[in-house]
Coordinates of C-alpha atoms and ligand atoms in Angstrom, one line a residue:
X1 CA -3.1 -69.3 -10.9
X2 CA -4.8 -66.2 -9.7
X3 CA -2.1 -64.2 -11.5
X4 CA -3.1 -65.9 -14.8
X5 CA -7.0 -65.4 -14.2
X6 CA -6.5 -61.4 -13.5
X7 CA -4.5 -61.4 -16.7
X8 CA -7.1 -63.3 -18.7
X9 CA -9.6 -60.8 -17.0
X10 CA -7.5 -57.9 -18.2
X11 CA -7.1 -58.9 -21.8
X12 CA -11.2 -59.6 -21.8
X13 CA -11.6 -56.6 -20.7
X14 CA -9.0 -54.7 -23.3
X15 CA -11.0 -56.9 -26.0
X16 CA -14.2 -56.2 -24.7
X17 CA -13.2 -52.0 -24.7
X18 CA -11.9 -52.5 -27.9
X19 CA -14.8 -53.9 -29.6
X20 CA -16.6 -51.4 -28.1
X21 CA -14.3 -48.9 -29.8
X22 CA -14.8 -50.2 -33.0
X23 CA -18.7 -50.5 -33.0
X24 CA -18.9 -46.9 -32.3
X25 CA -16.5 -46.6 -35.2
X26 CA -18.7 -49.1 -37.9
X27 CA -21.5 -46.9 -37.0
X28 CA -20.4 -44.1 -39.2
X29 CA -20.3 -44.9 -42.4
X30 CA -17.1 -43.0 -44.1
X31 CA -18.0 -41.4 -47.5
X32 CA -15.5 -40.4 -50.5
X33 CA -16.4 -38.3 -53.4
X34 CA -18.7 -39.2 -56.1
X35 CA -20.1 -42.1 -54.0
X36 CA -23.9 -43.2 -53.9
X37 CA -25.4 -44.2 -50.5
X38 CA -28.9 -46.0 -50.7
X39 CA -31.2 -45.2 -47.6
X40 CA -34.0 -47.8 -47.3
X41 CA -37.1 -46.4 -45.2
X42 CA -38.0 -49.5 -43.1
X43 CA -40.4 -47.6 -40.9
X44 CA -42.8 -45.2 -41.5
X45 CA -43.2 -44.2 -37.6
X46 CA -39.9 -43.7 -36.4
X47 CA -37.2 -41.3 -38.2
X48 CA -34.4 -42.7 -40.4
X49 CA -31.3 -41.9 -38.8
X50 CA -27.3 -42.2 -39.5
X51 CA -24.0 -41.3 -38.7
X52 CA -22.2 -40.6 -41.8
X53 CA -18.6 -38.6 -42.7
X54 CA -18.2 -37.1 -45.9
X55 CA -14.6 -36.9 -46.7
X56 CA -12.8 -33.5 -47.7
X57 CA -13.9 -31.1 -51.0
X58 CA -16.3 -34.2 -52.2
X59 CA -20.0 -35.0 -53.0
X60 CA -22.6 -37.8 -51.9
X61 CA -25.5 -38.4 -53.2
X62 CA -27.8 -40.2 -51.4
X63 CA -31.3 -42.9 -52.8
X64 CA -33.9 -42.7 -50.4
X65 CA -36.0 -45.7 -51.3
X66 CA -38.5 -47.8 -50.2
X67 CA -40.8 -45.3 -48.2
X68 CA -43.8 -46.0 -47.0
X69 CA -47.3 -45.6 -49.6
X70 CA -49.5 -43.7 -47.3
X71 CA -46.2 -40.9 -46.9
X72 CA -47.4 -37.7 -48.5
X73 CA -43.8 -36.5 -48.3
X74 CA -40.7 -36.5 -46.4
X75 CA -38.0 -34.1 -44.8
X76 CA -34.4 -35.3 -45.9
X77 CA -32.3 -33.5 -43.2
X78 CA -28.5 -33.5 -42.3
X79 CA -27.2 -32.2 -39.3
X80 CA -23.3 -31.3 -39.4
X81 CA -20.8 -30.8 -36.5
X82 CA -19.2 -27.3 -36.7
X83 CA -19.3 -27.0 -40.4
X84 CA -21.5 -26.0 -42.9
X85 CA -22.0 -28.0 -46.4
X86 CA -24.6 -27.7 -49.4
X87 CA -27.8 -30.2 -50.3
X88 CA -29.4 -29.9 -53.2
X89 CA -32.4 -31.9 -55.3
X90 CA -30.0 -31.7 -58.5
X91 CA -26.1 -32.8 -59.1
X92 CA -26.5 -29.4 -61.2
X93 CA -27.4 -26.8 -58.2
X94 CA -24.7 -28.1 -56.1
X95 CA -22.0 -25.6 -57.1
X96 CA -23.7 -22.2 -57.0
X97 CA -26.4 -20.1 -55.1
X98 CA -29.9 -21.2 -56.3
X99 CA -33.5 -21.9 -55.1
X100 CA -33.1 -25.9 -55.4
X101 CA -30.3 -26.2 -52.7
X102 CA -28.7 -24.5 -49.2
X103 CA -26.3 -24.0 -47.1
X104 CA -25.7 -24.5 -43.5
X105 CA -25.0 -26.9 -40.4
X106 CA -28.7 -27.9 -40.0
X107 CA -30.2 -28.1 -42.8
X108 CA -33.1 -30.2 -44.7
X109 CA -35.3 -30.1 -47.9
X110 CA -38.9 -30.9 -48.1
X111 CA -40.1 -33.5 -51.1
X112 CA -43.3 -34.1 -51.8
X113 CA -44.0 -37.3 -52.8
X114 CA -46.3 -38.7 -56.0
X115 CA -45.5 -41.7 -58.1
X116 CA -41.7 -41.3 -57.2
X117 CA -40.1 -44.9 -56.2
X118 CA -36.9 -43.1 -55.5
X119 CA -35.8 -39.8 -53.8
X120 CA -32.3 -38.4 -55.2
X121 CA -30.7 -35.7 -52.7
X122 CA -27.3 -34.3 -53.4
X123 CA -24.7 -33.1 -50.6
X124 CA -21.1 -31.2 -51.1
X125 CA -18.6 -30.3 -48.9
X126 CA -16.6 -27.9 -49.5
X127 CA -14.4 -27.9 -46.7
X128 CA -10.7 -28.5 -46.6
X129 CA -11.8 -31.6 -43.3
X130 CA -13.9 -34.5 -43.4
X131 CA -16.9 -33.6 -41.9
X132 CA -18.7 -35.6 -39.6
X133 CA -22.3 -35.6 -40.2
X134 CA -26.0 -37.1 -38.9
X135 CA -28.4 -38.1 -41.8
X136 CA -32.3 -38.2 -41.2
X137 CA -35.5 -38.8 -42.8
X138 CA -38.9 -38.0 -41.4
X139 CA -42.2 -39.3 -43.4
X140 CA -44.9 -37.5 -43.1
X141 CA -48.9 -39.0 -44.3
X142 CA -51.1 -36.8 -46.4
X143 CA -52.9 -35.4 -43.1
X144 CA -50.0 -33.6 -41.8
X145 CA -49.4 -29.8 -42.1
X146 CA -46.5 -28.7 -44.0
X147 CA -43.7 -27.1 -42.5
X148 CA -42.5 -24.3 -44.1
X149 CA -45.2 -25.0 -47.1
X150 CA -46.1 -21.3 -46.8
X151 CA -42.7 -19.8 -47.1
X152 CA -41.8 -16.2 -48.7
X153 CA -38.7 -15.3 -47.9
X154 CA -36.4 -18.0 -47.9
X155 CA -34.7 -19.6 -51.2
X156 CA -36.7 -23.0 -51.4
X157 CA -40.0 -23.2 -52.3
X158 CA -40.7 -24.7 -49.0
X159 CA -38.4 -24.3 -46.3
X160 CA -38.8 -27.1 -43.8
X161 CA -35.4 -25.5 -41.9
X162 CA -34.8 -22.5 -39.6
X163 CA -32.2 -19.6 -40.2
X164 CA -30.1 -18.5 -36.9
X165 CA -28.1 -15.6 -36.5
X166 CA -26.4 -14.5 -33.3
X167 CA -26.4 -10.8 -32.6
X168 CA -25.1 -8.8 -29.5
X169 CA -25.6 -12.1 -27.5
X170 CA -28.7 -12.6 -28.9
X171 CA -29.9 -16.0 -31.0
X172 CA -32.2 -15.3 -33.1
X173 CA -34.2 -18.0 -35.1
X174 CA -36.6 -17.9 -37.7
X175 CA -38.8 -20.1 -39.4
X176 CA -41.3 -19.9 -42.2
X177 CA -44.8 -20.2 -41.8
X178 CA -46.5 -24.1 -42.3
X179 CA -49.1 -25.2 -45.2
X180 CA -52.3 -26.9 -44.5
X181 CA -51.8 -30.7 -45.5
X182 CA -51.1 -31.1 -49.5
X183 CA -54.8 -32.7 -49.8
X184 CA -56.4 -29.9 -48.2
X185 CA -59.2 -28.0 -50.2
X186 CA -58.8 -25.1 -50.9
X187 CA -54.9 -25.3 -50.2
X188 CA -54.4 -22.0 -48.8
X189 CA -51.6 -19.8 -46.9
X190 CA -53.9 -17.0 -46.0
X191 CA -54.6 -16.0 -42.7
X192 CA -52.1 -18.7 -42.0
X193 CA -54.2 -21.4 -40.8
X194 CA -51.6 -23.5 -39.1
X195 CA -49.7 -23.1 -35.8
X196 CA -46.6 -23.1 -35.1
X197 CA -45.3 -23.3 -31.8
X198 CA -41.0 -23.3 -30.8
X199 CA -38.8 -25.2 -28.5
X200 CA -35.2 -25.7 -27.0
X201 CA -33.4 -27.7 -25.5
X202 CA -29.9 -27.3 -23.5
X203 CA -27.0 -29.6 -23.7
X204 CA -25.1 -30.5 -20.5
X205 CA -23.0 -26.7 -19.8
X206 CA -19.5 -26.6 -21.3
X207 CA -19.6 -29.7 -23.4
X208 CA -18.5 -28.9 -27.2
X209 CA -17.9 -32.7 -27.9
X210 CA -19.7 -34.2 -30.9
X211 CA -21.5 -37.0 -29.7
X212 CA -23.5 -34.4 -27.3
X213 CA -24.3 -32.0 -30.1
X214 CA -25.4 -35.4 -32.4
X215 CA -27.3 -36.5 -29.1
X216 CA -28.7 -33.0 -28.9
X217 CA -30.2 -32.9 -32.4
X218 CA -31.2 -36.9 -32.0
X219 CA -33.4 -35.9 -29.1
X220 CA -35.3 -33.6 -31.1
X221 CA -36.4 -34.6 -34.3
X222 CA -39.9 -36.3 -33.9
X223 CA -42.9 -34.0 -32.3
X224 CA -43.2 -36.5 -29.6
X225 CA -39.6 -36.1 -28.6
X226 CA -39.3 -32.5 -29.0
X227 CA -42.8 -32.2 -26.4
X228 CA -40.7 -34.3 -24.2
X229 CA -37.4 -32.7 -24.4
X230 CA -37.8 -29.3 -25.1
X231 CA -39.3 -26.3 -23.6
X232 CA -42.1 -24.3 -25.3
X233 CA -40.4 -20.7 -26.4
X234 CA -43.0 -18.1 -25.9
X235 CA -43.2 -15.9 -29.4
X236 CA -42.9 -11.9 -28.4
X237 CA -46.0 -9.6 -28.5
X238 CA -44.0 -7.8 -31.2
X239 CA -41.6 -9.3 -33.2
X240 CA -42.7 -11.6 -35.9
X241 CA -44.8 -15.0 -35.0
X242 CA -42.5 -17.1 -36.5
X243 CA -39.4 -15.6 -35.0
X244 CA -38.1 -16.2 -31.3
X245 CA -35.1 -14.7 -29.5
X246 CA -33.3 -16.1 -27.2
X247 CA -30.0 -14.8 -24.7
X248 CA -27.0 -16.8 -25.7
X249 CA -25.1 -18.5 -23.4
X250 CA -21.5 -18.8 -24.6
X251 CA -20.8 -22.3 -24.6
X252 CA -23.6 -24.4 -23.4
X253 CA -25.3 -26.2 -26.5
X254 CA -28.8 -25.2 -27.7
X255 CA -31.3 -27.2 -29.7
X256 CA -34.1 -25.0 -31.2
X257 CA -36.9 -26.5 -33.4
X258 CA -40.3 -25.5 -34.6
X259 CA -43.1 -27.6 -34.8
X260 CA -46.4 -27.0 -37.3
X261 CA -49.7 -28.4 -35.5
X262 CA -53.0 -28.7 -37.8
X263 CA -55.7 -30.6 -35.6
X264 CA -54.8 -34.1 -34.3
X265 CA -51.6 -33.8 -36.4
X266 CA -48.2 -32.2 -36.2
X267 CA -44.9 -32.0 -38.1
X268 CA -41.4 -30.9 -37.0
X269 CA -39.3 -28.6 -38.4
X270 CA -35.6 -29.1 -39.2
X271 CA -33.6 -28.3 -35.9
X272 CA -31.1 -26.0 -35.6
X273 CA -28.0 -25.6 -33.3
X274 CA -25.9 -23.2 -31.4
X275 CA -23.1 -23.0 -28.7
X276 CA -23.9 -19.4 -28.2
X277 CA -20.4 -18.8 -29.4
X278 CA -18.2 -19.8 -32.4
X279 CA -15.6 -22.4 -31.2
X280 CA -14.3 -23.2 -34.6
X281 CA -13.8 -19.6 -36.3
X282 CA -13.1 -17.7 -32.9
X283 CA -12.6 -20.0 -30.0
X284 CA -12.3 -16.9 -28.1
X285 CA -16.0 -15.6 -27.9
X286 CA -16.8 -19.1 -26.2
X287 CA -14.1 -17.7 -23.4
X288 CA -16.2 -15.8 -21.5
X289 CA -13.5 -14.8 -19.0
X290 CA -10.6 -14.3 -21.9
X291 CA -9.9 -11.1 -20.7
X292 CA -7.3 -10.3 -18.2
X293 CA -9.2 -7.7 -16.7
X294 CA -12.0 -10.0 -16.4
X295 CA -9.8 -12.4 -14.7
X296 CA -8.7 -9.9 -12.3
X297 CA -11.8 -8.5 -11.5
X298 CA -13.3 -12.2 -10.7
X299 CA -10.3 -12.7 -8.3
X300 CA -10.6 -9.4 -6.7
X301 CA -14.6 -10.3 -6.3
X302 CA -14.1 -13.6 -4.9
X303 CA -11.5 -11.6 -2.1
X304 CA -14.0 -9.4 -1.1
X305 CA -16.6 -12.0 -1.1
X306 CA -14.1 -14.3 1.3
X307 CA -14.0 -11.0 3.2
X308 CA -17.4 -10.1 3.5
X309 CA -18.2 -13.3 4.7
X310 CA -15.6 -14.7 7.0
X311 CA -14.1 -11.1 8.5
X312 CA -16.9 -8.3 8.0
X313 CA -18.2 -7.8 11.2
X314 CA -20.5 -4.8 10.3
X315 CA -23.1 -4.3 7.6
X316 CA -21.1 -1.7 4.9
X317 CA -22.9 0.7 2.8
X318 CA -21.4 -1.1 -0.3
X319 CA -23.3 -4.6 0.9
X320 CA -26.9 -2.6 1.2
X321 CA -26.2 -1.8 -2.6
X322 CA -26.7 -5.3 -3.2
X323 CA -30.4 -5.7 -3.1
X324 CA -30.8 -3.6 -5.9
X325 CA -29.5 -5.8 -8.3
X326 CA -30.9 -8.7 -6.5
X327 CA -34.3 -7.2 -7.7
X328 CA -33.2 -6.8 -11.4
X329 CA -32.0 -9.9 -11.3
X330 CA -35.6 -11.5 -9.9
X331 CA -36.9 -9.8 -12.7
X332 CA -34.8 -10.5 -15.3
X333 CA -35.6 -14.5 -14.8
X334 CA -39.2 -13.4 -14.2
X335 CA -39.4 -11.9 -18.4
X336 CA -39.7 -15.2 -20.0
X337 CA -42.2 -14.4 -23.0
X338 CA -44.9 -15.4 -20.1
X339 CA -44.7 -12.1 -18.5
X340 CA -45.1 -10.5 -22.1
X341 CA -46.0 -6.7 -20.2
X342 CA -42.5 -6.8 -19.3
X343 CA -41.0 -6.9 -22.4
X344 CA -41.8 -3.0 -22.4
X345 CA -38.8 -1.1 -21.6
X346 CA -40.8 1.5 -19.4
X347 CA -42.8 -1.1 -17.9
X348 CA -39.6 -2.8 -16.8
X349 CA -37.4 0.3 -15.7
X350 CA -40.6 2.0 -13.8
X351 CA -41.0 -1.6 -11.7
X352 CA -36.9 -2.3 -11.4
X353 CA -36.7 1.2 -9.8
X354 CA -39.4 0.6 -7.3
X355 CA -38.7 -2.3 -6.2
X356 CA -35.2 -1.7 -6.0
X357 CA -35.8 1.4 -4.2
X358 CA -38.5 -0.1 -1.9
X359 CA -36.1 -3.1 -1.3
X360 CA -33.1 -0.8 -0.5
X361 CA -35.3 1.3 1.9
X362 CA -36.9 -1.5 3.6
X363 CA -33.5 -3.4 4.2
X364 CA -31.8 0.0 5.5
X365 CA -34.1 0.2 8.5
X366 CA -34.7 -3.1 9.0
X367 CA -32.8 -6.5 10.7
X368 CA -34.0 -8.1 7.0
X369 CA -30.9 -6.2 5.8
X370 CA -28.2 -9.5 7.6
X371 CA -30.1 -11.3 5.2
X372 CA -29.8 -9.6 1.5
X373 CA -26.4 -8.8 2.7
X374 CA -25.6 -12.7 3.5
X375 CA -26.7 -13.5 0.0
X376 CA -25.0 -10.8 -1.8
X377 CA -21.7 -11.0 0.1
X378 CA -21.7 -15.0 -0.5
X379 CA -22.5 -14.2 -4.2
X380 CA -19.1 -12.5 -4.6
X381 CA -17.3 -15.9 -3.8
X382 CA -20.1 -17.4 -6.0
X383 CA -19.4 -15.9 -9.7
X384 CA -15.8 -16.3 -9.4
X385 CA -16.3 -20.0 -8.9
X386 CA -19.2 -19.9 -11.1
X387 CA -16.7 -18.7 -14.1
X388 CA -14.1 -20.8 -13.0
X389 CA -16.2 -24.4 -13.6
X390 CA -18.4 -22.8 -16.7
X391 CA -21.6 -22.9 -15.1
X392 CA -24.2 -19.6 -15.9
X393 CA -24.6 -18.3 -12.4
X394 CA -23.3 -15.0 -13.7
X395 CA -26.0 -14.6 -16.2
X396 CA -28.2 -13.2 -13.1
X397 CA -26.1 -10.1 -13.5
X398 CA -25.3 -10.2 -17.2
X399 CA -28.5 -10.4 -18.2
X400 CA -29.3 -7.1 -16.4
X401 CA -26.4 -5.5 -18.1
X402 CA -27.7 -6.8 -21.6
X403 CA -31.1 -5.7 -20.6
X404 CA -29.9 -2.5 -19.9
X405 CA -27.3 -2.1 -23.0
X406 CA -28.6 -4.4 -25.4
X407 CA -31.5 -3.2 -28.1
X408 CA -34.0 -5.3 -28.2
X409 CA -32.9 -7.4 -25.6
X410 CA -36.2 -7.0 -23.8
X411 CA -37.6 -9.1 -26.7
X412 CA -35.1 -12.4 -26.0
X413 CA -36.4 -15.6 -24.0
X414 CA -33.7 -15.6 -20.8
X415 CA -34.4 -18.6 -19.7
X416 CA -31.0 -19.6 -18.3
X417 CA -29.9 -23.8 -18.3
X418 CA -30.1 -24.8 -14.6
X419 CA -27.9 -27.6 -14.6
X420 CA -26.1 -30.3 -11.8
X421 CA -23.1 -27.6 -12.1
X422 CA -25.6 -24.7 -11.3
X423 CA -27.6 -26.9 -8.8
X424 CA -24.2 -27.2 -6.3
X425 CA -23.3 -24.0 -6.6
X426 CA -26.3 -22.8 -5.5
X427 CA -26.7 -24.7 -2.8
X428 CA -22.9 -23.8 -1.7
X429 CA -24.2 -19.8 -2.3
X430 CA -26.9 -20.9 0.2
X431 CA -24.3 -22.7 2.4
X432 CA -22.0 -19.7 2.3
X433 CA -25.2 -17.1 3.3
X434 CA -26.4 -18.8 6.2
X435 CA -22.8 -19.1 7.9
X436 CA -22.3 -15.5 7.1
X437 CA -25.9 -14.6 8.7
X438 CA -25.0 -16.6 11.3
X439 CA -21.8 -14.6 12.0
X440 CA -23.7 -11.1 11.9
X441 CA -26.5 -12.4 13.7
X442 CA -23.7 -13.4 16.5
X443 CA -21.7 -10.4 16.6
X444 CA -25.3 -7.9 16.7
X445 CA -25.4 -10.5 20.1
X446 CA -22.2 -9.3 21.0
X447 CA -22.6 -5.7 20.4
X448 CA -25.7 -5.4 22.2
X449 CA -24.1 -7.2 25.4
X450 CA -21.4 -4.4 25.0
X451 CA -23.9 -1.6 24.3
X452 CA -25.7 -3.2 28.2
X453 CA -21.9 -2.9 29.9
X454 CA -20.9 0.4 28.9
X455 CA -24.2 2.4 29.3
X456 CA -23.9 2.9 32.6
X457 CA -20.0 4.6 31.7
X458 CA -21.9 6.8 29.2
X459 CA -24.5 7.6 31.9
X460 CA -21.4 9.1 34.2
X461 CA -21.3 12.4 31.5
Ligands
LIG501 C1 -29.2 -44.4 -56.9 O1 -30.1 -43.9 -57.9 C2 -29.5 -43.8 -59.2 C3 -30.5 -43.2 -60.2 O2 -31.7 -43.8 -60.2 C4 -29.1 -45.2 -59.7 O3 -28.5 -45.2 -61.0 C5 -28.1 -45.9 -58.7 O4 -27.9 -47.2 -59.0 C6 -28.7 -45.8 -57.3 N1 -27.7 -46.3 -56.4 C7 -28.0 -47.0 -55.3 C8 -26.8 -47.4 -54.5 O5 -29.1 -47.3 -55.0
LIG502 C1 -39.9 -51.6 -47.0 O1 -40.8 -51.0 -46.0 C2 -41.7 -52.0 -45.5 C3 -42.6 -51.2 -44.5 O2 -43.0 -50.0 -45.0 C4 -41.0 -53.1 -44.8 O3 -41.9 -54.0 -44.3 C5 -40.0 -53.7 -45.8 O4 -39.2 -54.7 -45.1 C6 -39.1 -52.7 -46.4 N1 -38.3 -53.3 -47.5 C7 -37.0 -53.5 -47.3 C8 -36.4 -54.2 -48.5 O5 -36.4 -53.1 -46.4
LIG503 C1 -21.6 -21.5 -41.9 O1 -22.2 -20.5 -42.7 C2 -22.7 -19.3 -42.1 C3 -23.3 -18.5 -43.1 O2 -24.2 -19.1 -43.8 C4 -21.6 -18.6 -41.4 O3 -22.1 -17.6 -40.6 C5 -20.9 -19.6 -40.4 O4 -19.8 -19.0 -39.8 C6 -20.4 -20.8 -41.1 N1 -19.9 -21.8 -40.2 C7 -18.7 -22.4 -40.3 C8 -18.3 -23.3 -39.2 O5 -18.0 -22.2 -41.3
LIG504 C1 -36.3 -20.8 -59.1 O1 -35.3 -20.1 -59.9 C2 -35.6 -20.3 -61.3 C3 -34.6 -19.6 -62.1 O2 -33.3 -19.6 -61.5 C4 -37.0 -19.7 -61.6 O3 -37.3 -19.9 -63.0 C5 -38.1 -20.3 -60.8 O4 -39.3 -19.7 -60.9 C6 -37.7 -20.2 -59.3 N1 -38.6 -20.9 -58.5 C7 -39.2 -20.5 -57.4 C8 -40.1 -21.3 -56.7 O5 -38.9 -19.4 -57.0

């Protein structure tokens, strides 16, 4: 009898997983070329959102209906996973370059409405896959600024979207400026009246499935959500206002989004994504330890690190090198667009050699020196580990090498993600640099007992 009730449990529970399957499945709505998919705006204060797949070489076209009277327009987006695809407000724009359509992963178009019962937005992939896609739409009432309104150099007349490019592990992102709300009088883009201020948001370290980066881009759509979720990215003192740059960090999702804010109201911009790295066209430059030598030199680091800290008995001259990067790396964290006066290279190079210097002159004569040396030493078991389980305890130390060899790296946000990953290690690294204190702290003990026993042999000469 209990055998038969286990087994009736077991086939529940294969039912009930199974139906779980296949709501996740019903959820996204397969489309095939040529068809037409209505999107009824039900509510005007939360975004319309859904997960869609457009099936290989075809084209949707998708109704939005029903939004709401007091909407002064809205922002059709669609967000695809690793693959880029064209929307356009005519059938006709979809097959070549022109100002009524783009390209891209994360990508939207502004329509303003009037009199129009029905919005008509076209979408083509070109790609030899399905792709699987997220469609939203955002209303906006007649009070909010317009984002990208007062665009110049981008293809649409207004472009509500971002451009990204990654450069010598820099992301950069732009955006266009915002418009003052349609009704405003006298509708104007000088002196650009409206603000617009730029977040991001990490995704859990390592994770390149789908439903994070859908997750990702879910959690930041509305203002509210974005305030919530993302953190504010200061702009730099010298590039443009409207751009930000940020330090990539291969593999860990990013969500970056722009957000216009005229008085009481605000709008979002279109958000846009990136993984650091390239997983589809080059898998490789998400591998951040893909070279052998690489490899080698994180085994041979983690050896001396096991060395340092289990069978060095004395304080080497190599370990009192440490500090100094220990200082470039404070500093490094410490240039996040809030210390702007650091952004200057001769600012930053004058105070990295002093306090390095200092640092390295103060440790020398001092018993302070067990404990730079504990940290340092443990850090050598640290990055090897740290590569190994893909969290970004190395960036301490590559973002000093990309401050130092990168141009116009002093202009990107460094902000690394701290995440659970990152949170263990550390507090392993701090494990790690008290035991090897601990043992330096015991054998000084032991040397100076020594040093008490044999003075009185030295004495004899
Ligand atoms: C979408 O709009 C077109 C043009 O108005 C119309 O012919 C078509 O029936 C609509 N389709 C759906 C599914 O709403
Ligand atoms: C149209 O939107 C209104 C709210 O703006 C909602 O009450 C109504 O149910 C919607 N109509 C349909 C057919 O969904
Ligand atoms: C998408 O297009 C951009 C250029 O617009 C290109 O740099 C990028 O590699 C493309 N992405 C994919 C996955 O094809
Ligand atoms: C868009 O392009 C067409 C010609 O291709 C041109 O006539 C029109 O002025 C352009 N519109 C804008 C806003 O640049």
């Amino acid at each position: 009898m209990s055998r038969n009730f286990v087994g009736k449990l077991l086939i529940f529970l294969l039912f009930f997983i199974g139906s779980l399957d296949t709501k996740v499945l019903s959820n996204t709505l397969s489309l095939g070329d040529g068809s037409v998919f209505e999107m009824m705006l039900t509510n005007d204060t939360t975004p319309y959102m859904k997960q869609i797949s457009i099936a290989a070489s075809s084209k949707a076209i998708f109704n939005v209906t029903n939004v709401s009277s007091t909407a002064s327009f809205i922002i059709f987006q669609i967000h695809i996973y690793q693959h880029n695809v064209t929307l356009s407000f005519d059938k006709d724009c979809l097959d070549k370059v022109s100002n009524r359509s783009i390209f891209g992963s994360n990508i939207g178009l502004l329509s303003k409405l009037t009199t129009n019962i029905m919005t008509q937005f076209f979408v083509k992939n070109d790609n030899v896959h399905d792709v699987k896609a997220l469609l939203v739409v955002i209303a906006y009432n007649n009070k909010a600024p317009v984002p990208g309104g007062c665009n110049m150099e981008f293809d649409t007349e207004i472009a509500p979207y971002a451009r990204m490019r990654t450069r010598d592990a820099m992301v950069i992102v732009d955006v266009q400026p915002a418009s003052l709300p349609f009704n405003s009088m006298p509708w104007t883009c000088e002196k650009e009246p409206v603000e617009v201020e730029m977040y991001q948001m990490y995704l859990p370290e390592q994770d390149l499935t789908a439903e994070t980066y859908f997750t990702g881009i879910v959690n930041m759509l509305t203002v509210e959500d974005i305030k919530k979720n993302g953190v504010k990215a200061m702009a730099s003192i010298v590039s443009s206002p409207m751009r930000r740059i940020f330090s990539a960090y291969f593999g860990v999702g990013s969500v970056y989004v722009a957000v216009a804010s005229y008085g009481d109201y605000s709008a979002a911009y279109v958000p846009i994504f990136s993984y650091g790295c390239n997983p589809t066209i080059d898998p490789v430059s998400c591998d951040i330890l893909s070279e052998g030598v690489l490899k080698f030199i994180s085994a041979v680091c983690f050896f001396v690190g096991l060395f340092f800290t289990f069978l060095g008995h004395h304080v080497s001259r190599v370990e009192k090198m440490f500090p100094i990067f220990f200082i470039g790396t404070v500093i490094g964290y410490a240039i996040e667009g809030s210390f702007v006066i650091l952004q200057n290279n001769t600012v930053f190079w004058f105070l990295f050699l002093t306090l390095a210097l200092g640092i390295a002159v103060v440790t020398t004569f001092c018993f302070c020196s067990y404990i730079t040396c504990s940290i340092f030493s443990s850090f050598t078991i640290i990055l090897p580990i740290d590569y190994w389980v893909g969290s970004s305890l190395k960036y301490i130390m590559i973002n000093i090498v990309r401050r130092a060899t990168v141009e116009d790296f002093n202009l990107a946000i460094v902000r690394p993600p701290i995440q659970t990953k990152d949170i263990w290690l550390i507090v392993f690294w701090i494990c790690l640099a008290l035991f090897h204190f601990y043992k330096h702290y015991q054998n000084q003990l032991l040397l100076n007992d020594r040093m008490t026993e044999t003075t009185p042999l030295w004495n004899q000469y």
